[in-house]
Coordinates of C-alpha atoms in Angstrom, one line a residue:
M1 CA 0.1 0.0 0.0
D2 CA 2.9 2.3 0.9
G3 CA 4.5 1.6 -2.4
E4 CA 1.2 2.6 -4.3
I5 CA 1.0 5.8 -2.4
I6 CA 4.6 6.8 -3.2
T7 CA 4.0 5.9 -6.9
I8 CA 0.9 8.0 -7.1
R9 CA 2.8 10.9 -5.4
L10 CA 5.6 10.6 -7.9
M11 CA 3.2 10.6 -10.8
K12 CA 1.6 13.8 -9.4
Q13 CA 4.9 15.5 -9.0
K14 CA 5.9 14.5 -12.6
M15 CA 2.5 15.9 -14.0
K16 CA 3.1 19.1 -12.0
T17 CA 6.7 19.5 -13.4
D18 CA 5.4 18.8 -16.9
L19 CA 2.9 21.6 -16.5
E20 CA 5.3 24.1 -14.9
R21 CA 8.1 23.5 -17.3
K22 CA 8.9 26.3 -19.7
F23 CA 8.1 25.6 -23.4
I24 CA 11.2 25.9 -25.5
K25 CA 10.6 27.7 -28.8
N26 CA 14.1 28.0 -30.2
N27 CA 17.0 25.8 -31.3
S28 CA 18.7 25.7 -27.9
V29 CA 17.8 22.0 -27.9
S30 CA 18.0 19.3 -30.7
K31 CA 15.1 18.7 -33.1
E32 CA 14.3 15.4 -31.3
D33 CA 14.0 17.2 -27.8
F34 CA 11.9 19.8 -29.4
M35 CA 9.4 17.4 -30.9
A36 CA 9.4 15.5 -27.6
Q37 CA 7.5 18.4 -26.1
F38 CA 4.4 17.2 -28.1
E39 CA 2.0 14.4 -27.5
A40 CA 2.3 11.4 -29.9
E41 CA -1.5 11.4 -30.8
S42 CA -2.8 13.9 -33.2
M43 CA -6.1 16.0 -32.9
E44 CA -8.1 18.2 -35.2
I45 CA -8.3 22.0 -34.6
T46 CA -9.8 25.0 -36.4
V47 CA -8.0 28.3 -35.8
E48 CA -7.6 31.7 -37.4
V49 CA -4.0 32.9 -38.2
R50 CA -3.4 36.1 -36.2
Y51 CA 0.4 36.6 -37.2
C52 CA 2.8 34.8 -39.5
W53 CA 6.3 35.6 -41.0
H54 CA 6.4 38.3 -43.7
K55 CA 9.3 39.9 -45.7
G56 CA 11.4 42.2 -43.5
V57 CA 11.0 40.1 -40.4
S58 CA 13.9 38.0 -38.9
P59 CA 14.2 34.4 -40.1
F60 CA 12.8 31.6 -38.1
P61 CA 15.5 29.5 -36.0
L62 CA 17.4 26.6 -37.8
F63 CA 17.6 23.1 -36.8
G64 CA 20.4 21.8 -39.0
K65 CA 19.1 22.5 -42.5
E66 CA 15.5 22.9 -41.5
S67 CA 13.7 26.1 -40.2
L68 CA 11.1 26.0 -37.3
A69 CA 8.3 28.0 -38.8
S70 CA 5.2 29.0 -36.9
F71 CA 2.3 31.2 -36.8
D72 CA 0.1 32.6 -33.8
Y73 CA -3.6 32.0 -33.8
L74 CA -6.8 33.1 -32.2
V75 CA -10.0 31.2 -31.7
P76 CA -12.5 34.2 -31.4
W77 CA -15.5 32.0 -31.9
L78 CA -14.9 29.5 -29.0
N79 CA -16.8 29.9 -25.8
D80 CA -14.4 27.8 -23.6
L81 CA -11.2 29.8 -23.5
E82 CA -9.6 27.3 -20.9
G83 CA -10.3 24.3 -23.2
P84 CA -7.7 22.4 -25.5
L85 CA -7.2 25.4 -27.8
G86 CA -7.0 28.1 -25.0
A87 CA -7.6 31.7 -25.8
F88 CA -4.7 31.9 -28.3
G89 CA -1.3 30.0 -29.2
K90 CA 1.2 29.0 -31.8
V91 CA 1.4 26.2 -34.4
F92 CA 4.9 25.0 -35.4
W93 CA 6.1 23.1 -38.4
F94 CA 9.6 22.1 -39.8
C95 CA 10.5 23.1 -43.3
K96 CA 13.4 23.4 -45.7
K97 CA 13.7 27.2 -46.5
S98 CA 12.6 28.0 -50.1
I99 CA 14.7 30.2 -52.3
F100 CA 11.7 31.3 -54.5
G101 CA 8.3 32.4 -53.4
Y102 CA 7.2 32.3 -49.8
P103 CA 10.3 30.7 -47.8
Y104 CA 8.5 28.9 -45.0
K105 CA 6.0 26.6 -46.8
P106 CA 3.2 26.1 -46.4
E107 CA 2.1 29.7 -46.6
F108 CA -0.5 30.7 -44.0
K109 CA -2.5 33.8 -44.6
V110 CA -3.2 36.3 -41.6
G111 CA -6.9 36.5 -40.9
R112 CA -7.7 33.2 -42.8
I113 CA -9.3 30.3 -40.9
Y114 CA -7.6 26.7 -41.3
R115 CA -8.9 23.3 -40.2
L116 CA -5.6 21.3 -39.2
C117 CA -4.3 17.9 -38.0
V118 CA -1.8 18.7 -35.2
R119 CA 0.0 17.2 -32.2
P120 CA -0.8 19.2 -29.0
G121 CA 2.0 20.4 -26.7
R122 CA 2.4 18.5 -23.5
F123 CA 2.7 21.7 -21.3
T124 CA 2.6 25.5 -21.7
D125 CA 4.4 28.3 -20.1
M126 CA 1.5 31.0 -20.1
P127 CA -2.1 30.7 -18.8
R128 CA -4.6 29.9 -21.7
Y129 CA -1.8 29.7 -24.4
R130 CA -1.4 26.4 -26.3
Y131 CA 1.3 25.0 -28.6
F132 CA 0.8 22.6 -31.5
L133 CA 2.9 20.8 -34.0
L134 CA 1.5 20.6 -37.6
D135 CA 0.8 17.3 -39.2
E136 CA -1.4 18.2 -42.1
I137 CA -3.7 21.0 -43.5
L138 CA -7.3 19.6 -43.8
E139 CA -9.0 22.6 -45.1
E140 CA -7.9 26.2 -46.0
N141 CA -10.2 29.4 -45.8
V142 CA -12.8 27.7 -43.7
D143 CA -16.1 29.6 -43.8
L144 CA -18.0 29.4 -40.5
T145 CA -20.9 31.8 -41.3
R146 CA -23.5 29.0 -41.7
D147 CA -22.6 27.4 -38.4
D148 CA -25.2 28.4 -35.9
N149 CA -23.1 27.1 -32.9
V150 CA -20.4 29.6 -33.6
Y151 CA -22.8 32.5 -33.0
R152 CA -24.6 30.7 -30.1
N153 CA -21.1 30.3 -28.4
A154 CA -20.3 34.0 -29.1
L155 CA -23.6 35.1 -27.7
E156 CA -23.1 32.9 -24.7
R157 CA -19.8 34.4 -24.0
Y158 CA -21.1 37.9 -24.6
Y159 CA -23.9 37.5 -22.1
K160 CA -21.9 35.6 -19.6
D161 CA -21.9 38.2 -16.9
T162 CA -25.4 39.4 -17.2
E163 CA -28.7 38.9 -15.3
S164 CA -30.6 36.1 -16.8
E165 CA -33.9 38.0 -16.8
A166 CA -34.4 41.1 -19.0
V167 CA -36.1 44.2 -17.6
E168 CA -38.4 46.7 -19.5
M169 CA -37.1 50.2 -19.5
S170 CA -37.2 53.5 -21.4
V171 CA -34.1 55.6 -22.1
L172 CA -33.3 58.7 -24.1
I173 CA -30.8 58.0 -26.8
R174 CA -27.9 60.6 -26.9
R175 CA -26.3 59.8 -30.3
D176 CA -27.4 58.8 -33.8
I177 CA -27.2 55.0 -34.3
D178 CA -27.3 53.1 -37.7
I179 CA -26.0 49.6 -37.4
K180 CA -27.1 48.6 -41.1
N181 CA -23.7 49.5 -42.5
R182 CA -21.6 49.2 -39.4
K183 CA -18.3 47.2 -40.0
M184 CA -17.3 44.3 -37.8
N185 CA -14.2 44.5 -35.7
T186 CA -14.0 40.7 -35.4
Q187 CA -15.6 38.0 -37.6
Y188 CA -17.7 35.2 -36.0
S189 CA -18.2 37.2 -32.8
V190 CA -20.6 39.8 -31.2
N191 CA -19.8 43.4 -31.8
N192 CA -21.8 46.2 -30.2
V193 CA -22.7 49.9 -30.6
I194 CA -22.5 51.7 -27.3
T195 CA -24.5 54.8 -26.2
A196 CA -24.9 56.6 -22.9
F197 CA -28.1 57.5 -21.1
K198 CA -28.6 59.8 -18.2
A199 CA -32.1 58.9 -16.9
V200 CA -34.2 55.7 -17.0
R201 CA -37.9 54.7 -16.4
F202 CA -38.2 51.2 -15.5
A203 CA -41.7 49.5 -16.2
G204 CA -43.8 49.4 -13.2
S205 CA -41.4 51.6 -11.1
G206 CA -43.4 54.8 -11.1
N207 CA -41.2 57.9 -11.5
A208 CA -38.2 58.2 -13.9
R209 CA -34.8 58.6 -12.2
M210 CA -31.3 59.7 -13.0
I211 CA -28.8 56.9 -13.7
D212 CA -25.5 57.4 -15.5
G213 CA -25.8 54.3 -17.6
I214 CA -24.7 52.5 -20.9
L215 CA -26.8 50.7 -23.5
E216 CA -25.0 48.1 -25.7
I217 CA -26.7 47.2 -28.8
P218 CA -25.1 43.8 -30.0
F219 CA -24.9 42.8 -33.7
D220 CA -22.9 40.3 -35.9
D221 CA -21.8 39.9 -39.4
R222 CA -24.5 37.4 -40.4
D223 CA -27.3 39.2 -38.4
F224 CA -27.9 36.1 -36.2
I225 CA -28.9 38.4 -33.5
G226 CA -31.2 40.4 -35.7
N227 CA -30.4 44.0 -34.8
R228 CA -28.8 45.0 -38.2
S229 CA -31.9 47.0 -39.2
I230 CA -31.8 49.3 -36.1
K231 CA -31.7 53.0 -36.9
L232 CA -32.1 55.6 -34.1
K233 CA -32.0 59.4 -33.9
A234 CA -30.2 61.3 -31.0
G235 CA -32.8 62.6 -28.5
S236 CA -35.4 60.0 -29.3
I237 CA -36.8 58.0 -26.4
I238 CA -37.0 54.3 -26.8
R239 CA -38.8 51.5 -24.9
I240 CA -36.8 48.3 -24.7
T241 CA -36.0 45.2 -22.6
A242 CA -32.5 44.7 -21.7
R243 CA -30.2 42.6 -19.5
R244 CA -28.0 44.2 -17.0
R245 CA -24.4 43.4 -16.6
T246 CA -23.5 42.0 -13.2
A247 CA -19.7 42.8 -12.8
R248 CA -19.2 45.4 -10.2
E249 CA -17.1 47.7 -12.4
M250 CA -19.9 47.5 -15.1
E251 CA -22.7 48.8 -12.8
N252 CA -25.7 50.2 -14.9
I253 CA -24.5 48.7 -18.2
Y254 CA -27.4 47.1 -20.1
I255 CA -27.4 45.0 -23.2
L256 CA -30.4 45.4 -25.5
D257 CA -32.5 42.3 -25.7
R258 CA -35.6 43.7 -27.7
L259 CA -36.4 47.0 -29.1
L260 CA -40.2 47.5 -28.3
E261 CA -41.0 51.1 -29.3
T262 CA -39.3 54.1 -30.7
N263 CA -40.0 57.9 -30.5
I264 CA -42.1 57.7 -27.5
Q265 CA -43.3 60.9 -25.5
D266 CA -42.0 61.1 -21.9
N267 CA -41.5 64.6 -20.7
E268 CA -40.3 63.6 -17.3
L269 CA -37.7 61.4 -18.6
Q270 CA -36.6 64.0 -21.1
K271 CA -36.3 66.7 -18.4
L272 CA -34.2 64.5 -16.1
S273 CA -31.9 63.5 -18.9
A274 CA -31.2 67.3 -19.6
E275 CA -30.7 68.1 -15.8
A276 CA -28.3 65.2 -15.4
L277 CA -25.9 66.9 -17.8
V278 CA -25.4 69.8 -15.5
P279 CA -22.7 68.7 -13.0
G280 CA -22.2 69.9 -9.4
K281 CA -18.6 70.4 -7.8
W282 CA -16.8 68.8 -4.9
H283 CA -13.4 70.0 -3.7
I284 CA -10.7 68.2 -2.0
D285 CA -8.0 70.3 -0.5
G286 CA -4.7 69.6 -1.9
I287 CA -6.0 67.3 -4.6
G288 CA -8.5 69.3 -6.8
D289 CA -12.1 69.7 -7.9
F290 CA -14.5 66.8 -8.9
D291 CA -17.5 67.0 -11.1
V292 CA -20.6 65.3 -9.1
K293 CA -23.6 63.9 -10.9
N294 CA -25.6 60.7 -10.9
G295 CA -24.0 59.3 -7.8
E296 CA -20.4 59.8 -8.8
A297 CA -17.7 62.4 -8.3
T298 CA -15.1 62.2 -11.1
G299 CA -11.8 64.0 -11.4
V300 CA -8.2 63.8 -12.5
I301 CA -5.2 63.8 -10.1
L302 CA -1.4 63.6 -10.5
W303 CA -0.1 60.4 -8.9
D304 CA 3.3 61.9 -9.0
L305 CA 3.1 65.7 -8.3
S306 CA 6.4 66.1 -10.1
D307 CA 5.3 64.4 -13.2
N308 CA 2.6 66.0 -15.3
T309 CA 2.2 62.7 -17.3
S310 CA 1.1 60.7 -14.2
E311 CA -2.5 61.5 -14.5
V312 CA -5.1 59.2 -13.0
D313 CA -8.8 59.3 -13.6
V314 CA -10.6 58.9 -10.2
T315 CA -14.2 58.1 -9.6
L316 CA -15.7 58.3 -6.1
T317 CA -19.2 56.8 -5.5
C318 CA -21.8 58.7 -3.5
D319 CA -25.5 58.6 -2.7
R320 CA -27.5 60.0 -5.9
D321 CA -29.8 62.0 -3.5
N322 CA -27.1 63.2 -1.2
P323 CA -24.0 64.3 -3.2
K324 CA -22.0 65.3 -0.1
S325 CA -22.0 61.7 1.0
V326 CA -19.0 61.7 -1.5
A327 CA -17.0 62.5 1.7
L328 CA -17.0 58.8 2.7
A329 CA -15.2 57.7 -0.4
T330 CA -13.0 60.8 -0.3
A331 CA -11.5 59.6 3.1
H332 CA -10.4 56.4 1.3
L333 CA -8.8 58.3 -1.4
I334 CA -6.9 60.4 1.0
K335 CA -5.7 57.3 2.7
V336 CA -4.6 55.8 -0.5
L337 CA -2.7 59.0 -1.6
G338 CA -1.0 59.1 1.9
N339 CA 0.6 55.8 1.2
K340 CA 1.0 55.4 -2.5
S341 CA 4.2 53.3 -2.5
S342 CA 2.6 50.6 -0.4
F343 CA -0.7 50.7 -2.4
E344 CA 1.4 50.3 -5.6
R345 CA 3.6 47.6 -4.2
K346 CA 0.7 45.3 -3.2
I347 CA -0.8 45.6 -6.7
Y348 CA 2.4 45.1 -8.5
D349 CA 3.3 42.1 -6.4
L350 CA 0.0 40.5 -7.5
M351 CA 0.8 41.2 -11.1
I352 CA 4.2 39.6 -10.8
E353 CA 2.7 36.6 -9.1
E354 CA 0.6 36.1 -12.2
F355 CA 3.0 36.9 -14.9
A356 CA 6.3 35.9 -13.8
D357 CA 7.8 32.5 -14.4
A358 CA 9.9 30.3 -11.9
N359 CA 13.1 32.6 -12.7
G360 CA 11.2 35.8 -12.1
M361 CA 11.1 36.7 -15.7
I362 CA 7.9 38.1 -17.6
V363 CA 7.3 37.4 -21.2
T364 CA 5.1 40.2 -22.9
W365 CA 3.6 40.3 -26.4
E366 CA 4.2 43.8 -27.8
G367 CA 5.1 45.9 -30.8
E368 CA 3.8 45.9 -34.4
K369 CA 4.6 42.2 -34.6
E370 CA 3.1 41.5 -31.2
G371 CA 6.1 39.4 -30.5
D372 CA 7.5 37.7 -27.2
V373 CA 9.7 40.1 -25.2
T374 CA 11.4 38.8 -22.0
L375 CA 11.7 41.4 -19.2
T376 CA 13.0 41.3 -15.6
K377 CA 10.6 42.1 -12.8
E378 CA 12.3 45.5 -12.3
E379 CA 12.0 46.3 -16.1
F380 CA 8.3 45.1 -16.0
I381 CA 7.4 47.3 -13.0
S382 CA 9.3 50.3 -14.3
R383 CA 6.6 50.5 -17.2
L384 CA 3.5 50.2 -15.1
H385 CA 1.4 53.1 -13.9
I386 CA -2.1 53.5 -12.5
S387 CA -4.5 55.0 -14.9
N388 CA -8.0 54.8 -13.2
L389 CA -9.1 54.5 -9.6
W390 CA -12.7 53.7 -8.4
L391 CA -13.6 54.1 -4.6
K392 CA -16.8 53.5 -2.8
P393 CA -17.9 54.6 0.5
D394 CA -16.9 51.4 2.4
G395 CA -13.4 51.6 0.9
S396 CA -14.0 49.0 -1.8
G397 CA -13.4 49.6 -5.5
S398 CA -11.1 48.9 -8.3
V399 CA -7.9 50.0 -9.9
W400 CA -6.7 49.8 -13.7
I401 CA -2.9 49.6 -14.6
D402 CA -1.7 50.9 -17.7
L403 CA 0.7 48.3 -19.3
D404 CA 2.5 50.6 -21.6
E405 CA 1.5 48.3 -24.6
M406 CA 3.3 45.4 -23.2
F407 CA 0.2 43.3 -23.9
T408 CA -0.8 45.2 -27.0
D409 CA -3.7 47.6 -26.0
H410 CA -4.7 45.8 -22.7
A411 CA -4.9 47.2 -19.2
Y412 CA -4.7 45.2 -16.0
A413 CA -7.6 45.4 -13.4
V414 CA -7.5 44.8 -9.7
D415 CA -10.5 44.8 -7.3
I416 CA -10.0 46.5 -4.1
N417 CA -11.9 44.8 -1.0
A418 CA -13.3 46.9 1.8
D419 CA -10.8 45.2 4.2
G420 CA -7.9 46.7 2.2
T421 CA -7.0 43.5 0.4
F422 CA -6.8 43.0 -3.4
E423 CA -8.1 40.5 -5.9
T424 CA -6.7 40.3 -9.6
Q425 CA -9.1 40.6 -12.5
G426 CA -6.5 40.0 -15.0
L427 CA -6.0 41.7 -18.4
M428 CA -8.9 43.8 -19.7
G429 CA -9.6 45.3 -23.2

C-alpha cells in the first residue's frame, strides 16, 4: 500500500513538473528534444491565423538545414477559453527554406481560418496559451458563417456576466445609431454599438430617475442576433427590454434584448436627462475639484506631483440623493494617496505573481509584430502606472493599470476589497 501511495505521489509530481516546465521555442535543444514536447497522438483543430512571418522580419530558427516555422492563432468563436485550444497560441512546423516564393511553406494567410491536424504540446508556459505541431492542413479558408453554434457560443460568451432576466425600461438615446452599414471588428463574434443615457424609467417602477448608464446594442456579421436594421436618432426615447451586466465595475450597463417602441413621448424622462448633464462640484483640499452627477464624483489627479504625465482618472461613488456623501469615499482616497508606494507595491506584487515564471522573468507580447519580449521584474514594474481608480464609501473599488502596450492595448484590473485586500481580475480590453 505504501508503495502505491509513493508511486501516485511521484506521478503527481511529474505531472506538476510537466505543467510548470517552460516551453522551448528556439534551437537551444535538438530537433528530437523539441518534438518530444508534443503528444504522440494527433487531434483536429480549427484556428484563425493572427500573425505569421512576412518579408522584413527576422528568419525562423534553424535546426540543421530545417527552419522551425510558426504562426500565432486566435479562436475568437470559441466559448471555452480554458479548453484544449486556449484563448490563443502557436502552431509550429519544420521546413526547408525555399529560395523562390514564400520561404517557409506552407504559406498561412493572416486572418484566414484553417482546419488542421496537429499534435498538442504537453505543457504550456503561459495561462490560456497552447502550442501545437502541424501534421497536415485539412482545409484552407474555412467559412463558419453558416454554423449556428459559432454564433450561439459567441452570444453565450457575450452574455456571460449578465442577469438572466431582461427588464423593461425607457431611455433617451444621446447619439445617432445606424447599425445597417456598421463594420465588424472581429468576424464570427458579437460586436456592439454603445450609447450613454442619463435617466431611465423602469416599467412598473413609477417615476423616472437619474442613472448614468450605458446601453449596448449587439450585432454580428450574419445578423444572427437580428439588430442590423436598427436606426435611431439622437434625442429620441425608446422602450426596450435589456439585460444588466453583473460585474461590479460595469454597474448600470445594459445589453439590448428587444427594441419594443421608438420615438415615445416622456416629458419627465426628457427633463431628467437634460438636468443630469449639468454637474455639481466637490473640492478636496490639496487634490482638486471633482464633478458630481448621478451618484459619482469624477476628476483627474497627478499620482506623482512632479510628473505631469502621471494623471489618474478617479471616480468616487456617493448617494445620488445626497452628493455630499462623497466625503465617505474621499476619506479612502486620501488614505490611498497618503501611502501610494505601499498601495502600488501590493498591486504590482499580485501582477508579478501572475505573469512571472519560476526565474522571475515576464514574457510580454508587444510591438507591431506582437512578438514575445522577456523582461526582468524590475523592467516590467518600471513600465507600469495606475491609470484609473474607483472608490466606494466602504473603501472597496477597483484600479486599472496601464501596461505601456506590453500586452498590445490591454490594461490590468485589480479589485479593492473593503478590508484593504486586493483581488486580481487580469487583463482587460
